[in-house]
């Protein structure tokens, strides 16, 4: 399907402030998107609250609004500029959330603004925890098994079903008081009983404990005709439990045999096909290191932090191609600019290894929590390509060593 | 221990010997771009007679996993890798790669400049080479390289006797073995279709005695034009009403049986990332490939057959559908292993015709 010529004027929502947890990767993606839109002869209106970005440079868009990224201001910009479309999936979570709010409130429809890329239903199914779980169940893709129970018998039954260890999370308690990890049935009884007692509503969540599993990600692209490719996969050297942003990540995966690699690749493609993603998408898996058992952790229905890593690692311009897909092109119509002859519909292979190492700005933020956990604390990363994994790791470490050693 | 790969153009690559360090051998040097799947690749009979350069730099990371083998042994004549992983990590691994190569008496080189070697092969095309520890007698080495020919290797890799897999009440097919990969058989067993693997030159009468519901022409090594006996048998099989599916070499042999032509690609398609367009539904699939020869598009006679699949990178023929017959063939590997499982629908399509 060629480009949709009804698209003449597009509003791009920028990534906002560069804060811990949301780094400059989104500026990189948004900038690529603006360039691509302009190249296609489309009028670009940009809104971003952060003037210190590349995308807010004068020549990146036709109109630039440096305004707070709130529903009210975006509404005002739409009323003033009358764009026919909005590109929400390249500015990180902020842009996506704003676009979703505007779509769900009916504002976009009222003003005849089309949402480019993945539809609202797909975004909702990926972002809403329960909707996502239901969808995964309907296509037989395993999520992390969990169940809300109100008595000890149900807790024991469910644990027997999913196997130990399990995490007990009591409902309505502060900071997880009364919860914990049970590795034996005795521990389960003890923790579940105390959890039930502590919970105001006498309710606990029993969840399969996957701490220590391998964390594997796939960067996937899909177009409106349903063609799917994986750009690359990545393996976190740290196991599940440490946020990807804080993990040492290598691309491609190092410890997966082809059987595991393809099992997860097939699953990632099944998932983005079910969500009807149009553009880039990131699928995160937890893989049991001692079996083929895996669980889908989450899906980002947009260009994400990992897309920037995947893009730099492979040379595949993910944001650019995602923009073209949003305009209606299919993967086999988009030229591969590296070769000039072939198309964007292929899977990059590497003859090197890429390592990403995080840097934590603890020197500047003295009171920041220094424990690695499931929220992102790092703000700067060293990327590098090298044929040898070991020398690359050493290089990255020494690079930071000089800075805060 | 230092070792060398001498190429037919006189270029020499130095590395460190691994595997069978006392075995010197000539081979046809080809490169494979897979980032995972070295076990499936090394044990794929289609590599018989060839030395494989792995473009991915770290090989052996997940060790040796016997259930991932695509045949009973390593068929490649030699392997060339950038770095051999010394500490393997995977819950299924049994051995390390070095021991595996030694066990099967396959020589290899590590610490060799695989990027330079691959670039050379891409520019100059597939070359013959010789693995050795000594460059003392270059005249003899160059003569050995010159005399080397992959030739007709199907007879080396094909089964000696028919072997049956899976008793199915549903359907039964005959697989003509030109060097089949295990996952082709598994792909049928999984779909409740039994398979009898037959020698590549088994006479048609004996094949028909087995009363198959369909015929599969498998993948395999070497130059398709050298398989004259096999082509004669395929000609006869094509005259029956039996549904036939050809994969890789099987695809090329079916084309030759109909008077089309095959030719050699400059450096082949070997890797898990080749985009193929199914011209019937317009969809693009990422396929696993391993071939040095291809069917020349211009020679496909339109009154007999039509091209059903093309390679998006170089527009070469990737599939042919034969008119008024239940015959279709593909150049890529729907059985994957290694590589993406996107084209497994080819098996469903074939089984629906049985």
XYZ file of C-alpha atoms in Angstrom, chain A residues 214 225-230 232-233 251-263 265-266 269 288-292 331-332 341-343 345-353 386-390, chain B residues 33-38 40 55-58 61-62 65 67-70 82-84 86-87 89-92 111 114-115 272-273 275 277 282-286 312-314 336-342:
98
model
C 16.744 -14.354 31.860
C -0.351 -5.247 5.517
C 0.782 -7.461 8.370
C 4.422 -7.920 7.324
C 6.529 -8.464 10.428
C 10.268 -8.388 11.025
C 12.467 -8.439 14.102
C 17.249 -7.611 16.767
C 16.983 -9.245 20.114
C 22.735 -7.523 21.443
C 22.204 -10.068 20.076
C 21.409 -12.588 22.819
C 24.428 -14.600 23.942
C 23.086 -17.681 25.710
C 20.080 -18.608 23.573
C 20.276 -21.547 21.207
C 18.354 -21.137 17.954
C 15.418 -23.117 19.420
C 14.901 -20.585 22.223
C 15.709 -17.629 19.967
C 13.054 -18.657 17.430
C 10.501 -19.638 20.075
C 10.805 -14.480 18.017
C 7.691 -16.351 16.886
C 5.525 -11.660 16.071
C 13.478 -19.689 32.686
C 17.222 -20.433 32.538
C 16.550 -24.141 33.136
C 13.765 -24.862 30.654
C 11.831 -23.554 27.666
C 7.993 -2.590 4.613
C 8.616 -3.890 1.110
C 18.940 -1.278 -3.694
C 17.178 -3.517 -1.200
C 14.190 -2.806 1.059
C 11.867 -5.571 4.868
C 14.758 -7.710 6.112
C 16.330 -8.681 9.402
C 19.714 -7.179 10.202
C 22.470 -9.594 11.181
C 25.511 -8.442 13.111
C 29.116 -9.498 12.809
C 29.856 -7.776 16.102
C 28.459 -7.613 19.620
C 33.012 -4.776 19.146
C 33.767 -8.238 17.884
C 34.694 -9.428 21.348
C 32.219 -9.259 24.179
C 34.843 -9.349 26.907
C 25.270 -14.988 8.568
C 23.323 -16.720 11.371
C 23.787 -15.273 14.870
C 22.424 -18.420 16.536
C 22.025 -21.925 15.163
C 25.606 -23.051 14.587
C 21.923 -26.895 12.998
C 30.153 -14.092 10.199
C 28.870 -13.769 13.779
C 32.006 -13.389 15.914
C 31.230 -15.483 19.022
C 28.282 -19.702 23.448
C 25.583 -22.231 24.227
C 23.088 -29.671 22.284
C 18.803 -32.672 20.161
C 19.413 -29.615 17.962
C 21.376 -31.570 15.334
C 19.790 -31.685 11.892
C 36.309 -15.392 14.915
C 36.211 -16.467 18.543
C 35.456 -19.815 20.124
C 35.331 -21.239 26.141
C 32.612 -20.961 28.766
C 26.020 -21.272 29.017
C 22.757 -23.098 28.379
C 20.691 -25.522 30.405
C 20.713 -28.149 27.642
C 40.949 -16.111 15.727
C 36.127 -13.577 9.412
C 35.038 -10.079 8.422
C 18.332 -16.770 8.599
C 17.287 -13.323 7.345
C 13.011 -11.650 2.821
C 7.613 -12.312 -1.143
C 1.649 -10.240 -1.447
C 3.067 -10.924 2.003
C 6.734 -10.875 2.838
C 8.245 -13.570 5.035
C 11.677 -13.756 6.598
C 13.257 -9.243 -2.171
C 17.010 -8.629 -2.007
C 17.992 -9.770 -5.490
C 13.756 -23.373 9.597
C 16.270 -24.817 12.083
C 18.120 -22.593 12.168
C 16.085 -19.522 11.377
C 12.583 -18.050 11.490
C 9.497 -20.240 11.540
C 7.473 -17.769 9.429
